[in-house]
Short mmCIF file of C-alpha atoms in Angstrom, two decimals:
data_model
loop_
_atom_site.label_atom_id
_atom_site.label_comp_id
_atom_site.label_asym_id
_atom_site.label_seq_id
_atom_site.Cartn_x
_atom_site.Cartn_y
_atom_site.Cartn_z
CA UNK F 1 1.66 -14.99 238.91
CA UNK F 2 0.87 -13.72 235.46
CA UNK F 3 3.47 -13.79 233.32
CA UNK F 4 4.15 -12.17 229.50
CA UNK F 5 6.73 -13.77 227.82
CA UNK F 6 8.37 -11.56 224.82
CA UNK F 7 10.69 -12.54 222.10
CA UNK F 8 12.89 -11.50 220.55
CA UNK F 9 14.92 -10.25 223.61
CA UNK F 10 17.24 -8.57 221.32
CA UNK F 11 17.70 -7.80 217.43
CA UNK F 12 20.28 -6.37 215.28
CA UNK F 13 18.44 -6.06 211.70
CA UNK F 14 19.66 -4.07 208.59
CA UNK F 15 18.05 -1.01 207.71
CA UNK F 16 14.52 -1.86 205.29
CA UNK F 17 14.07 -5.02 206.64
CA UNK F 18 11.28 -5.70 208.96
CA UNK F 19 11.40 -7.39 212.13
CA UNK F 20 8.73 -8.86 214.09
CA UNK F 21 8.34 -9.04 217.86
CA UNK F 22 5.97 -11.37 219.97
CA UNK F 23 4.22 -11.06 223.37
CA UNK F 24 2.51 -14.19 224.33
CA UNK F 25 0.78 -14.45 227.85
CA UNK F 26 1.37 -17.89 229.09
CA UNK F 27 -1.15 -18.51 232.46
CA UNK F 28 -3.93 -15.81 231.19
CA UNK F 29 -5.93 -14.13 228.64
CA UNK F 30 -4.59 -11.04 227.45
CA UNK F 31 -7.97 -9.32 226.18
CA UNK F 32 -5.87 -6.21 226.11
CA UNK F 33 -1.88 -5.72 224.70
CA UNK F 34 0.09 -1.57 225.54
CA UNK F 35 3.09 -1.80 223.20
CA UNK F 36 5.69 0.88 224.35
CA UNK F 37 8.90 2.18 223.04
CA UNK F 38 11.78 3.30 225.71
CA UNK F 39 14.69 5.85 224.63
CA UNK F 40 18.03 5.75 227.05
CA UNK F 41 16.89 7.09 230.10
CA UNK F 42 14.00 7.70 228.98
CA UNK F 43 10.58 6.77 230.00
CA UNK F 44 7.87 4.40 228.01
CA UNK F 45 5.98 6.30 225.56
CA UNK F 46 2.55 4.51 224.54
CA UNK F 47 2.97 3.65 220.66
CA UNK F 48 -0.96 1.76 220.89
CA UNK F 49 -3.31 -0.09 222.31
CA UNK F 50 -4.64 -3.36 221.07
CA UNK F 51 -8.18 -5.65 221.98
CA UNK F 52 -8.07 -8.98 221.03
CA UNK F 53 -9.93 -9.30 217.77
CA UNK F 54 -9.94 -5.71 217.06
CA UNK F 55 -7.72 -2.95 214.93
CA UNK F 56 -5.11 -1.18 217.34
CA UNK F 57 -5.23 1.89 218.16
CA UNK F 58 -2.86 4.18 218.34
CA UNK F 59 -0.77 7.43 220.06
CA UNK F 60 -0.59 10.73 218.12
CA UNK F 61 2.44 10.56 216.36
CA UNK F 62 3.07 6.57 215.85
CA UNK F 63 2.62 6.13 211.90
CA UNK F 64 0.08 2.35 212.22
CA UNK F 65 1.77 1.38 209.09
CA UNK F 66 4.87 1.38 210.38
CA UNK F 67 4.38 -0.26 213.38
CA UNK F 68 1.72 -3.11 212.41
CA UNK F 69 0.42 -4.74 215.38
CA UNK F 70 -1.71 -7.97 215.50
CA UNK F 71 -3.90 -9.37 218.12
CA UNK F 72 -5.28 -12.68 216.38
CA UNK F 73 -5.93 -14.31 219.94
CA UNK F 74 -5.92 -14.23 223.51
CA UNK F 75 -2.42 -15.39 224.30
CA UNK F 76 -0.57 -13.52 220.89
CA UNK F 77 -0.09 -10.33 220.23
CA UNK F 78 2.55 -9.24 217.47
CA UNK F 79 4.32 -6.23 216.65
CA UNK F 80 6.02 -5.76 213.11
CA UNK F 81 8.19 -2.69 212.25
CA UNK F 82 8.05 -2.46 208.82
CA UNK F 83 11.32 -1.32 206.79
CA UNK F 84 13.21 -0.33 209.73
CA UNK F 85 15.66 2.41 209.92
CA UNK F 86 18.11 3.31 212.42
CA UNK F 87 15.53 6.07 213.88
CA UNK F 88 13.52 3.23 214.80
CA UNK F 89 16.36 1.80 217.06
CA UNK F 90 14.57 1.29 220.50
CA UNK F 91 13.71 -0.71 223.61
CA UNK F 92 10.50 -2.26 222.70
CA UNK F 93 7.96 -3.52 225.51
CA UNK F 94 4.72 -5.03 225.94
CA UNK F 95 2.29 -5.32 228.51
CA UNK F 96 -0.82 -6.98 228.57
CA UNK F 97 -4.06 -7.05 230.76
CA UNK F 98 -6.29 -9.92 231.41
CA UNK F 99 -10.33 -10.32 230.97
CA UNK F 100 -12.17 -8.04 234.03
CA UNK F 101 -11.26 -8.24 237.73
CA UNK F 102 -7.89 -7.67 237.62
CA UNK F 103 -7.54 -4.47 238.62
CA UNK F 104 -4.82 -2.71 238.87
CA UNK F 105 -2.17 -5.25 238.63
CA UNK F 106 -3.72 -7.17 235.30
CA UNK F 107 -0.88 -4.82 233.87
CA UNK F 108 1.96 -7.31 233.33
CA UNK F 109 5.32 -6.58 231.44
CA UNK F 110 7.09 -8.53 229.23
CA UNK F 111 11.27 -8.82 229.19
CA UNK F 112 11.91 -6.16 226.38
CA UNK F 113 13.45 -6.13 223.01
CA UNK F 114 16.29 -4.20 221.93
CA UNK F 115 16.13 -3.15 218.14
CA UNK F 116 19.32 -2.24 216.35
CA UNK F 117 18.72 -1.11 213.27
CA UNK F 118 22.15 -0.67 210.97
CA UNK D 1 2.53 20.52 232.23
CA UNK D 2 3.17 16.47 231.76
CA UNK D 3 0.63 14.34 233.74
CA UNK D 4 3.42 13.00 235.48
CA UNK D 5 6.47 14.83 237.03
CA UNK D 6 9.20 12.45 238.51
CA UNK D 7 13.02 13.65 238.78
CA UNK D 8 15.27 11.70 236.45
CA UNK D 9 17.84 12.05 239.22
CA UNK D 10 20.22 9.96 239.38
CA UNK D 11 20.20 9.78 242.96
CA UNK D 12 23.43 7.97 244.64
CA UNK D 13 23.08 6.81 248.05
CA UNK D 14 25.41 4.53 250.05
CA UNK D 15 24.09 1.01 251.53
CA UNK D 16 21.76 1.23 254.56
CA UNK D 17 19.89 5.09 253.66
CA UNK D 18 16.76 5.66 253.39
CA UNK D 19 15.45 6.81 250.05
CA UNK D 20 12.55 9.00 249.36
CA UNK D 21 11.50 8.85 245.54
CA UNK D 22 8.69 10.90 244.63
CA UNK D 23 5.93 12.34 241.44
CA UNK D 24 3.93 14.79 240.64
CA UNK D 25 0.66 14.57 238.59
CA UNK D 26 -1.96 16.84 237.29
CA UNK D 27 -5.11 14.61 236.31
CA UNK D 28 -7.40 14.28 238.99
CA UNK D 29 -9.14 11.42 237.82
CA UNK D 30 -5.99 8.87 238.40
CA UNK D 31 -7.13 6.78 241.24
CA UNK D 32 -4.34 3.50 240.77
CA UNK D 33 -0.85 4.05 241.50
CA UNK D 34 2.55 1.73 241.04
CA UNK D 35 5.94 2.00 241.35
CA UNK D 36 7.95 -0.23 238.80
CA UNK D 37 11.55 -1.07 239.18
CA UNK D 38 13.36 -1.87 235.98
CA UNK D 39 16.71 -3.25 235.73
CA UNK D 40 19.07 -2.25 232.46
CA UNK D 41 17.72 -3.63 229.33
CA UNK D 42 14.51 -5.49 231.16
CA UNK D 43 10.93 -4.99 231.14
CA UNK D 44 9.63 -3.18 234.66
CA UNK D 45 8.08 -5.36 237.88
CA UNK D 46 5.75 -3.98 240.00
CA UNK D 47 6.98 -3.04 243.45
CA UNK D 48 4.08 -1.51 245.01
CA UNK D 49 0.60 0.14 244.11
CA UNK D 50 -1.93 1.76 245.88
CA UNK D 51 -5.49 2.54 245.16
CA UNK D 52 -6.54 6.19 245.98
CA UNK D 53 -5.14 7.82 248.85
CA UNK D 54 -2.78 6.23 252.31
CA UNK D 55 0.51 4.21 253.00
CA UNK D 56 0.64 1.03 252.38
CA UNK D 57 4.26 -0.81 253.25
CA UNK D 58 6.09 -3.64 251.64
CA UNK D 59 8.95 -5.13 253.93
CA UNK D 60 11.37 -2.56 253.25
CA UNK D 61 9.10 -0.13 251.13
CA UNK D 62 6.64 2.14 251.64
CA UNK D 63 4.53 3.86 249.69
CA UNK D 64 2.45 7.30 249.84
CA UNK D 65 0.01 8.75 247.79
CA UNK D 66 -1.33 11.97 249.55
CA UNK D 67 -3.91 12.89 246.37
CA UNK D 68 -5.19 16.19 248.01
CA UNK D 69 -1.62 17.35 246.58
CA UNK D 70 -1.31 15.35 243.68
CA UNK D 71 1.94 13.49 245.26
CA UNK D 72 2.88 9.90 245.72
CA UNK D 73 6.30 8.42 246.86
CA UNK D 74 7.90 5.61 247.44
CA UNK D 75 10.31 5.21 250.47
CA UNK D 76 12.98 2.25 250.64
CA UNK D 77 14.60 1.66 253.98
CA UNK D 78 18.10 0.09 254.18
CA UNK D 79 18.83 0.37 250.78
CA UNK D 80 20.85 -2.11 249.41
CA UNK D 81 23.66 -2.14 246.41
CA UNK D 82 20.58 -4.56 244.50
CA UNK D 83 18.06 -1.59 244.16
CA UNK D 84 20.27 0.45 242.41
CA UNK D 85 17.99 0.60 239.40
CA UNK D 86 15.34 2.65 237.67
CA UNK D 87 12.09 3.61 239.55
CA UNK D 88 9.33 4.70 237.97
CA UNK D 89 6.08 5.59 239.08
CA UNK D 90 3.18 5.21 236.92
CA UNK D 91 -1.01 5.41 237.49
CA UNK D 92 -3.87 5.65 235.91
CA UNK D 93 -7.76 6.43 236.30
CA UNK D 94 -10.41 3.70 236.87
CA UNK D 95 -12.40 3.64 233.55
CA UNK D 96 -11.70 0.53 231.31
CA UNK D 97 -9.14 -0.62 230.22
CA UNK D 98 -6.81 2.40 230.22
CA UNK D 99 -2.96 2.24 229.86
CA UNK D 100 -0.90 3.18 232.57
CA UNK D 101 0.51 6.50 232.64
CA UNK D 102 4.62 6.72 233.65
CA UNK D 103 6.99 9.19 235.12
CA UNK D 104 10.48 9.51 233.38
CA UNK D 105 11.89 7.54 236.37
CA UNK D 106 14.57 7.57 238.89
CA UNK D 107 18.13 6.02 238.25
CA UNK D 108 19.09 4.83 242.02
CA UNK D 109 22.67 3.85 242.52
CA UNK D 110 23.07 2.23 246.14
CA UNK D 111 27.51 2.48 247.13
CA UNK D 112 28.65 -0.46 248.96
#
């Protein structure tokens, strides 16, 4: 099955540094990237949308230069946060979609990151 | 009104009950719907989805979406202590390439 591998599963950064996080389909093309942010017990909140070859787009509320995303290619998509702070301190999760016919289940998740920021 | 009710719960059960998880939406125009189960600290798998209205079962789950009243669950039999975990529903219309809407989800803790 399709699979979304993301990295870094977990990263402890200091505070105005910026950290980087990867989601890389491995067995299809990802023509479309969701990047999500999950509180504790919370749900996931959209933070943007991306097409391959495109600017994201993004949720009310999610500053874009901030939260830089990149989505160079059909197998890539990047998210930066930019000069993190301890607010930003999150569960981090992509999930991409593959090129038409997939349906409903083209949505595939990747593992998670978990952002400390100190 | 969020699109998507679900109760946060948690729910405890002990082993072998049947458990009835359940949401609410308001947008008519949702047509897909999936139950994810997501373990602490990972990314969600799909369990289950349906498209439009009916029952559709899985081994030991079933799920309902009954659209007339805007309500879908998801029904495990025999529970076991291995789905204690977060369920959360989630759905979404069928135009493009729209992101999946979720529920707040449902913290299931199945007692030996």
């Amino acid at each position: 099955g399709a699979v979304v591998s993301q990295h870094p599963s977990w990263v402890i950064c200091k505070s105005g540094t910026s950290v980087k996080i990867e989601c890389r389909s491995l067995d299809f093309q990802a023509t479309t990237m969701f990047w999500y942010r999950q509180f504790p017990k919370q749900s996931l909140m959209l933070m943007a949308t991306s097409n391959e070859g495109s600017k994201a787009t993004y949720e009310q509320g999610v500053e874009k230069d901030k939260f830089l995303i990149n989505h160079a290619s059909l197998t890539l998509s990047t998210l930066t946060v930019t000069s993190a702070h301890p607010e930003d301190s999150s569960f981090y999760i992509c999930s991409a979609r593959g090129a038409g016919g997939n349906g409903y289940h083209g949505y595939t998740f990747g593992s998670g990151t978990r952002l400390t920021v100190v | 009104q969020k699109e998507v009710e679900q109760d946060p719960g948690p729910l405890s059960v002990p082993e072998g009950a049947i458990v009835s998880l359940n949401c609410t939406y308001s947008n008519s125009a949702f047509q897909y719907f999936m139950w994810y189960r997501q373990y602490s600290r990972k990314g969600p798998e799909l369990l289950m989805y349906t498209y439009s209205s009916g029952n559709k079962e899985d081994g030991r789950f079933t799920a309902q979406v009954d659209k007339s009243s805007k309500y879908i669950s998801l029904f495990i039999r025999d529970s076991q202590p291995s789905d204690s975990a977060t369920y959360l529903c989630a759905m979404r219309s069928n135009s493009g390439n729209t992101p999946l809407v979720f529920g707040k989800g449902t913290r299931l803790s199945v007692i030996a």
